[in-house]
Amino acid sequence: MALSAGTRRTVACLLVGLGALLIVATVMIPTYTVSKLAKTPLDLEITTIATNQPGADSLVLDAKSLTAPEGAAKVDTNVPMISQRFLTVEEPSDATQMTVQAGQTLRRIDKQGDTGLLTATVDRVTIDRTSGDPVAKDPNGSIAVTVTKDLQSIADPVQHTGLQYRFPIGTEKKTYPYFDTNTRKSYDANFMEETEINNMKVYHFQMSIPPTNLWDVVKAPSNQLSLPAAKWGLEGDEPVTMSRFYTNIRDLWVEPQTGTIIKGGEQLNLYYARSGDHPDVTALKSHLVFDENTIESQISVAKENIDKLSLYGRIMPIVLGVLGVIAVVGGVFLGIRGGAAPAGAGRRGPGGPDRGGDDAPTEQIRIQKNL
């Protein structure tokens, strides 16, 4: 059934209006919705596990040998280790910032219970949900490495600087400052290369931490010891004071669209020495890297966020934009037709009324007259 001219004009206006609305949505979705998605979620819970690499040094100082009445300090070799980190979101957190808490332990798995625990740290930092940078307030975090007699952690206020636990949305091939909890300061994480991990494109960053005297960082009892020279493997009977030094080479493989750390590795080296450039006794040395399950889990997190960013940042705008253009063009075309006179209007047959364009052709009948 044909639409009247007035109805066509009404439908045309509706189509143009709908098309304009869709085109506006095409512009607004990437700028508004994607900006909402480009934030670290508040329900974040991440567990990462790293193990020592086969063939690399894995050394641990036997603490009991330090207190034994006789003999020098003993360093165990080929020690199997596991580093576990559980990251959650705590208060205060809101639309723009979030407080991240990460509890991390390093254990030797050839010993049971507390005897296998080598280090334990609880780190808290409040970060910007978009950039990943620590907020400007002082202090913006804390670090706990010691506990009370009731096994309650003692947190020291610590001002965090640089990135930590994640990179920004749209990670670039450049140098970023990255925070180290052991030295409580940030170092440059330099872009090394673009590569792939399990068919996912990642950016490889690396940071080097020079020998650092941990006694200057935290006055913990284990960071400075005075023992007889023989205990350190030195000659003489006089006590010798040594500090615990720390160096590290940290590797980070980051999915650039989301800033997710897909893989991480640390070449830890802690040792007792009188001078940082001359190690005397190894305290801990190992090359720890995310295991395959952790890598796959991080890849899944990155893919989920990539799909969301792709849906709202590219697919939906394209679809809505195409539909908007079609609606506008269709509305304009229908409006033009609605304002034009119907085909054949005003045409009259010979000696008769207006018949319109759909009348049947006139049939000429010849009548023969008899003369």
Short mmCIF file of C-alpha atoms in Angstrom, two decimals:
data_model
loop_
_atom_site.label_atom_id
_atom_site.label_comp_id
_atom_site.label_asym_id
_atom_site.label_seq_id
_atom_site.Cartn_x
_atom_site.Cartn_y
_atom_site.Cartn_z
CA MET A 1 0.00 0.00 0.00
CA ALA A 2 1.51 3.33 -1.11
CA LEU A 3 2.28 5.96 1.57
CA SER A 4 0.79 9.40 1.29
CA ALA A 5 3.09 12.36 0.78
CA GLY A 6 2.63 13.49 4.41
CA THR A 7 3.44 10.06 5.80
CA ARG A 8 6.55 9.82 3.62
CA ARG A 9 7.79 13.15 4.94
CA THR A 10 7.22 12.01 8.55
CA VAL A 11 9.10 8.73 8.00
CA ALA A 12 11.88 10.66 6.25
CA CYS A 13 12.30 12.96 9.25
CA LEU A 14 12.40 9.99 11.61
CA LEU A 15 15.05 8.25 9.51
CA VAL A 16 17.21 11.37 9.34
CA GLY A 17 16.88 11.87 13.09
CA LEU A 18 17.74 8.23 13.81
CA GLY A 19 20.70 8.39 11.46
CA ALA A 20 22.01 11.54 13.12
CA LEU A 21 21.65 9.88 16.54
CA LEU A 22 23.60 6.83 15.36
CA ILE A 23 26.36 9.00 13.90
CA VAL A 24 26.65 10.92 17.19
CA ALA A 25 26.83 7.57 19.03
CA THR A 26 29.63 6.56 16.66
CA VAL A 27 31.68 9.51 17.90
CA MET A 28 30.72 9.27 21.57
CA ILE A 29 31.30 5.54 22.17
CA PRO A 30 35.08 5.57 21.52
CA THR A 31 35.60 8.78 23.52
CA TYR A 32 33.33 8.01 26.46
CA THR A 33 32.83 4.25 26.77
CA VAL A 34 36.41 3.31 25.93
CA SER A 35 37.68 5.83 28.47
CA LYS A 36 35.60 3.99 31.07
CA LEU A 37 36.97 0.62 29.96
CA ALA A 38 40.55 1.89 29.92
CA LYS A 39 40.76 1.62 33.69
CA THR A 40 41.96 -1.12 35.99
CA PRO A 41 38.84 -2.93 37.31
CA LEU A 42 38.07 -2.66 41.02
CA ASP A 43 37.35 -6.40 41.33
CA LEU A 44 40.92 -7.26 40.43
CA GLU A 45 42.36 -10.48 41.90
CA ILE A 46 45.54 -11.85 40.37
CA THR A 47 47.76 -14.71 41.50
CA THR A 48 51.16 -15.12 39.86
CA ILE A 49 53.62 -17.93 40.39
CA ALA A 50 57.29 -17.90 39.39
CA THR A 51 59.77 -20.76 39.64
CA ASN A 52 63.53 -20.94 39.32
CA GLN A 53 64.85 -21.74 35.85
CA PRO A 54 66.52 -25.10 35.18
CA GLY A 55 70.26 -24.78 34.66
CA ALA A 56 70.56 -21.39 36.37
CA ASP A 57 72.22 -20.89 39.76
CA SER A 58 69.82 -21.42 42.65
CA LEU A 59 71.68 -20.75 45.89
CA VAL A 60 70.43 -20.17 49.45
CA LEU A 61 72.41 -19.45 52.60
CA ASP A 62 71.66 -22.00 55.33
CA ALA A 63 70.61 -19.73 58.20
CA LYS A 64 71.35 -22.40 60.80
CA SER A 65 74.97 -22.50 59.76
CA LEU A 66 75.34 -18.85 60.83
CA THR A 67 74.45 -19.70 64.42
CA ALA A 68 76.23 -23.05 64.58
CA PRO A 69 79.11 -23.02 67.12
CA GLU A 70 81.62 -24.26 64.56
CA GLY A 71 82.19 -24.12 60.86
CA ALA A 72 81.81 -21.45 58.21
CA ALA A 73 78.54 -20.31 56.70
CA LYS A 74 77.08 -22.92 54.36
CA VAL A 75 75.37 -22.16 51.06
CA ASP A 76 72.97 -24.76 49.65
CA THR A 77 73.02 -25.29 45.90
CA ASN A 78 70.36 -26.35 43.36
CA VAL A 79 67.58 -25.23 45.69
CA PRO A 80 64.07 -25.48 44.15
CA MET A 81 62.17 -22.23 44.77
CA ILE A 82 58.73 -20.79 44.18
CA SER A 83 57.63 -17.17 44.36
CA GLN A 84 53.90 -16.49 44.83
CA ARG A 85 52.12 -13.16 44.70
CA PHE A 86 48.44 -12.53 45.44
CA LEU A 87 47.17 -9.12 44.38
CA THR A 88 43.84 -7.61 45.45
CA VAL A 89 42.11 -4.21 45.51
CA GLU A 90 41.55 -2.61 48.91
CA GLU A 91 40.14 0.65 50.29
CA PRO A 92 40.44 3.50 49.56
CA SER A 93 39.33 2.96 45.94
CA ASP A 94 36.90 4.91 43.76
CA ALA A 95 36.18 5.91 40.15
CA THR A 96 39.61 7.45 39.56
CA GLN A 97 42.03 5.67 41.91
CA MET A 98 42.51 2.30 43.55
CA THR A 99 44.61 0.81 46.33
CA VAL A 100 46.46 -2.33 45.33
CA GLN A 101 47.75 -4.77 47.94
CA ALA A 102 50.22 -7.47 46.96
CA GLY A 103 51.36 -10.16 49.35
CA GLN A 104 54.45 -11.96 48.08
CA THR A 105 56.44 -14.89 49.43
CA LEU A 106 59.55 -16.68 48.27
CA ARG A 107 59.98 -20.24 49.51
CA ARG A 108 62.34 -23.13 49.06
CA ILE A 109 60.09 -26.10 48.41
CA ASP A 110 62.56 -28.73 49.62
CA LYS A 111 61.72 -27.75 53.22
CA GLN A 112 58.39 -27.73 54.99
CA GLY A 113 56.56 -25.00 56.93
CA ASP A 114 58.27 -21.86 58.13
CA THR A 115 61.70 -23.38 57.62
CA GLY A 116 61.18 -23.05 53.88
CA LEU A 117 60.11 -19.39 53.93
CA LEU A 118 62.88 -17.14 52.62
CA THR A 119 61.18 -13.75 52.23
CA ALA A 120 57.69 -12.31 52.78
CA THR A 121 56.46 -8.86 51.81
CA VAL A 122 53.12 -7.04 51.91
CA ASP A 123 53.09 -4.04 49.59
CA ARG A 124 50.29 -1.44 49.34
CA VAL A 125 50.08 1.44 46.90
CA THR A 126 47.30 3.75 45.71
CA ILE A 127 47.45 4.27 41.95
CA ASP A 128 45.61 6.11 39.20
CA ARG A 129 43.26 3.61 37.54
CA THR A 130 44.05 4.85 34.03
CA SER A 131 47.79 5.57 33.96
CA GLY A 132 48.89 3.13 36.66
CA ASP A 133 51.03 5.84 38.29
CA PRO A 134 50.98 6.26 42.09
CA VAL A 135 48.78 9.11 43.30
CA ALA A 136 50.40 12.34 44.44
CA LYS A 137 49.57 12.12 48.14
CA ASP A 138 52.36 11.45 50.66
CA PRO A 139 52.62 8.69 51.63
CA ASN A 140 50.84 6.83 48.84
CA GLY A 141 51.71 3.36 50.11
CA SER A 142 53.42 1.11 52.62
CA ILE A 143 55.66 -1.95 52.76
CA ALA A 144 55.74 -4.59 55.49
CA VAL A 145 58.66 -7.02 55.81
CA THR A 146 58.57 -7.76 59.55
CA VAL A 147 55.90 -9.04 61.94
CA THR A 148 55.05 -8.72 65.61
CA LYS A 149 55.09 -11.59 68.11
CA ASP A 150 51.45 -12.17 67.17
CA LEU A 151 52.50 -12.49 63.51
CA GLN A 152 50.87 -9.19 62.57
CA SER A 153 52.74 -7.39 59.79
CA ILE A 154 54.42 -4.08 60.59
CA ALA A 155 53.89 -1.68 57.69
CA ASP A 156 56.27 1.20 57.09
CA PRO A 157 54.93 4.21 55.16
CA VAL A 158 56.71 4.30 51.81
CA GLN A 159 56.34 6.85 49.01
CA HIS A 160 56.02 4.86 45.77
CA THR A 161 57.17 6.24 42.42
CA GLY A 162 56.89 4.82 38.92
CA LEU A 163 54.79 1.97 37.57
CA GLN A 164 54.14 -1.25 39.43
CA TYR A 165 52.13 -4.42 38.68
CA ARG A 166 50.78 -3.02 35.37
CA PHE A 167 51.66 -0.69 32.51
CA PRO A 168 49.39 2.04 31.08
CA ILE A 169 46.70 1.41 28.46
CA GLY A 170 48.47 1.86 25.14
CA THR A 171 51.98 1.04 26.33
CA GLU A 172 54.62 2.64 24.11
CA LYS A 173 58.07 1.56 23.00
CA LYS A 174 59.91 3.80 25.45
CA THR A 175 61.49 3.86 28.91
CA TYR A 176 59.21 3.78 31.96
CA PRO A 177 60.14 4.22 35.64
CA TYR A 178 59.32 1.01 37.55
CA PHE A 179 59.24 0.61 41.32
CA ASP A 180 61.30 -1.98 43.20
CA THR A 181 60.02 -2.97 46.66
CA ASN A 182 63.42 -4.15 47.94
CA THR A 183 65.24 -0.86 47.36
CA ARG A 184 62.02 1.20 47.71
CA LYS A 185 62.78 3.33 44.67
CA SER A 186 62.14 3.23 40.95
CA TYR A 187 64.53 2.44 38.11
CA ASP A 188 64.29 2.76 34.34
CA ALA A 189 62.55 -0.14 32.59
CA ASN A 190 63.96 0.17 29.08
CA PHE A 191 62.17 -1.05 25.97
CA MET A 192 64.19 -3.91 24.47
CA GLU A 193 62.16 -5.44 21.64
CA GLU A 194 58.76 -6.36 20.26
CA THR A 195 58.20 -10.11 20.32
CA GLU A 196 55.51 -12.77 20.79
CA ILE A 197 54.53 -15.05 23.65
CA ASN A 198 52.12 -17.84 22.72
CA ASN A 199 51.06 -15.91 19.59
CA MET A 200 50.38 -12.68 21.50
CA LYS A 201 52.33 -9.54 20.64
CA VAL A 202 54.23 -8.17 23.64
CA TYR A 203 56.78 -5.48 24.40
CA HIS A 204 59.85 -6.62 26.32
CA PHE A 205 61.21 -4.22 28.96
CA GLN A 206 64.26 -4.72 31.16
CA MET A 207 65.56 -2.91 34.24
CA SER A 208 68.85 -3.31 36.07
CA ILE A 209 69.23 -2.58 39.78
CA PRO A 210 72.82 -1.88 40.86
CA PRO A 211 74.29 -3.27 44.10
CA THR A 212 72.32 -1.69 46.95
CA ASN A 213 73.08 -1.90 50.66
CA LEU A 214 69.77 -3.02 52.19
CA TRP A 215 70.87 -1.83 55.65
CA ASP A 216 70.62 1.70 54.25
CA VAL A 217 67.06 0.92 53.13
CA VAL A 218 65.66 -0.93 56.16
CA LYS A 219 67.41 -1.37 59.49
CA ALA A 220 66.29 -4.99 59.73
CA PRO A 221 68.50 -7.37 61.80
CA SER A 222 69.15 -9.64 58.81
CA ASN A 223 70.46 -6.73 56.74
CA GLN A 224 73.59 -6.35 58.85
CA LEU A 225 75.40 -9.07 60.80
CA SER A 226 78.51 -9.09 62.96
CA LEU A 227 80.03 -12.58 63.17
CA PRO A 228 83.48 -14.07 63.79
CA ALA A 229 85.71 -13.82 60.75
CA ALA A 230 85.84 -17.63 60.45
CA LYS A 231 82.07 -17.73 60.04
CA TRP A 232 82.44 -15.56 56.93
CA GLY A 233 85.22 -17.79 55.65
CA LEU A 234 87.88 -15.22 56.56
CA GLU A 235 91.04 -15.54 58.61
CA GLY A 236 91.25 -14.23 62.16
CA ASP A 237 89.13 -14.32 65.30
CA GLU A 238 87.81 -10.78 65.41
CA PRO A 239 84.14 -10.09 64.59
CA VAL A 240 83.52 -8.82 61.08
CA THR A 241 80.43 -6.77 60.25
CA MET A 242 78.85 -7.36 56.88
CA SER A 243 75.81 -5.82 55.22
CA ARG A 244 73.38 -7.57 52.92
CA PHE A 245 73.51 -6.24 49.36
CA TYR A 246 70.96 -6.72 46.60
CA THR A 247 71.08 -6.60 42.81
CA ASN A 248 68.51 -7.63 40.26
CA ILE A 249 67.80 -7.76 36.54
CA ARG A 250 64.03 -7.64 36.02
CA ASP A 251 62.40 -8.55 32.70
CA LEU A 252 58.79 -7.64 31.89
CA TRP A 253 56.81 -8.70 28.83
CA VAL A 254 53.78 -6.41 28.40
CA GLU A 255 50.70 -6.63 26.15
CA PRO A 256 50.68 -3.03 24.83
CA GLN A 257 46.96 -2.44 24.24
CA THR A 258 45.96 -3.22 27.82
CA GLY A 259 49.23 -2.82 29.75
CA THR A 260 48.90 -6.36 31.15
CA ILE A 261 52.18 -7.93 32.26
CA ILE A 262 52.07 -11.30 30.50
CA LYS A 263 55.39 -12.60 31.76
CA GLY A 264 57.89 -11.50 34.38
CA GLY A 265 61.35 -12.64 35.37
CA GLU A 266 63.91 -11.69 38.03
CA GLN A 267 67.61 -12.52 38.31
CA LEU A 268 67.91 -12.07 42.07
CA ASN A 269 71.25 -11.79 43.81
CA LEU A 270 71.53 -11.09 47.55
CA TYR A 271 74.86 -11.42 49.32
CA TYR A 272 76.74 -10.36 52.44
CA ALA A 273 79.75 -8.17 51.88
CA ARG A 274 81.91 -5.42 53.30
CA SER A 275 81.70 -3.64 49.96
CA GLY A 276 79.00 -3.90 47.32
CA ASP A 277 81.48 -4.63 44.53
CA HIS A 278 83.01 -7.61 46.34
CA PRO A 279 80.52 -10.32 47.50
CA ASP A 280 81.76 -12.44 50.41
CA VAL A 281 78.90 -14.87 51.15
CA THR A 282 75.84 -15.53 48.97
CA ALA A 283 72.51 -15.13 50.77
CA LEU A 284 70.21 -15.92 47.85
CA LYS A 285 70.71 -16.20 44.12
CA SER A 286 68.15 -17.42 41.61
CA HIS A 287 66.52 -16.72 38.25
CA LEU A 288 62.74 -16.75 38.77
CA VAL A 289 60.24 -16.61 35.87
CA PHE A 290 56.43 -16.84 35.63
CA ASP A 291 55.32 -20.42 35.10
CA GLU A 292 53.24 -21.43 32.05
CA ASN A 293 49.92 -21.44 33.92
CA THR A 294 50.48 -17.87 35.07
CA ILE A 295 51.43 -16.78 31.55
CA GLU A 296 48.27 -18.35 30.07
CA SER A 297 46.14 -16.77 32.79
CA GLN A 298 47.60 -13.33 32.08
CA ILE A 299 47.05 -13.84 28.33
CA SER A 300 43.38 -14.62 29.01
CA VAL A 301 43.01 -11.43 31.05
CA ALA A 302 44.63 -9.39 28.27
CA LYS A 303 42.48 -10.97 25.54
CA GLU A 304 39.27 -10.28 27.46
CA ASN A 305 40.18 -6.61 27.82
CA ILE A 306 41.34 -6.40 24.19
CA ASP A 307 37.97 -7.75 23.04
CA LYS A 308 36.12 -5.15 25.12
CA LEU A 309 38.28 -2.32 23.79
CA SER A 310 37.86 -3.61 20.23
CA LEU A 311 34.08 -3.96 20.55
CA TYR A 312 33.48 -0.46 21.89
CA GLY A 313 36.41 1.25 20.24
CA ARG A 314 36.13 -0.11 16.68
CA ILE A 315 33.37 -2.63 15.89
CA MET A 316 30.37 -0.80 17.38
CA PRO A 317 31.35 2.63 15.99
CA ILE A 318 31.77 1.16 12.49
CA VAL A 319 28.44 -0.67 12.58
CA LEU A 320 26.54 2.27 14.05
CA GLY A 321 28.23 4.68 11.64
CA VAL A 322 27.22 2.62 8.59
CA LEU A 323 23.65 2.27 9.87
CA GLY A 324 23.52 6.00 10.58
CA VAL A 325 24.63 6.95 7.07
CA ILE A 326 22.14 4.51 5.54
CA ALA A 327 19.33 5.97 7.66
CA VAL A 328 20.22 9.57 6.75
CA VAL A 329 20.52 8.81 3.01
CA GLY A 330 17.29 6.83 3.05
CA GLY A 331 15.49 9.61 4.92
CA VAL A 332 16.70 12.31 2.50
CA PHE A 333 15.73 10.21 -0.52
CA LEU A 334 12.28 9.47 0.87
CA GLY A 335 11.81 13.14 1.76
CA ILE A 336 12.62 14.25 -1.77
CA ARG A 337 10.17 11.75 -3.26
CA GLY A 338 7.53 12.71 -0.74
CA GLY A 339 7.58 16.35 -1.89
CA ALA A 340 7.38 15.62 -5.64
CA ALA A 341 4.15 15.31 -7.68
CA PRO A 342 3.10 11.75 -8.55
CA ALA A 343 4.16 10.55 -11.94
CA GLY A 344 1.59 11.36 -14.66
CA ALA A 345 -0.23 13.99 -12.54
CA GLY A 346 -2.29 16.54 -14.54
CA ARG A 347 -2.46 14.35 -17.64
CA ARG A 348 -5.96 14.10 -19.13
CA GLY A 349 -7.36 11.84 -21.76
CA PRO A 350 -8.98 13.40 -24.86
CA GLY A 351 -12.25 14.99 -23.79
CA GLY A 352 -12.22 13.29 -20.41
CA PRO A 353 -11.17 13.77 -16.78
CA ASP A 354 -7.70 13.31 -15.30
CA ARG A 355 -6.99 9.59 -15.22
CA GLY A 356 -3.59 9.44 -13.56
CA GLY A 357 -0.60 7.45 -14.58
CA ASP A 358 -2.15 4.06 -13.87
CA ASP A 359 -5.10 4.28 -16.32
CA ALA A 360 -5.27 1.70 -19.08
CA PRO A 361 -4.30 2.94 -22.57
CA THR A 362 -7.12 4.32 -24.64
CA GLU A 363 -8.44 1.84 -27.13
CA GLN A 364 -9.43 3.32 -30.47
CA ILE A 365 -12.61 1.77 -31.90
CA ARG A 366 -13.38 2.25 -35.55
CA ILE A 367 -17.06 2.30 -36.60
CA GLN A 368 -17.80 1.68 -40.27
CA LYS A 369 -20.69 3.65 -41.58
CA ASN A 370 -22.98 2.19 -44.18
CA LEU A 371 -23.50 4.47 -47.03
#
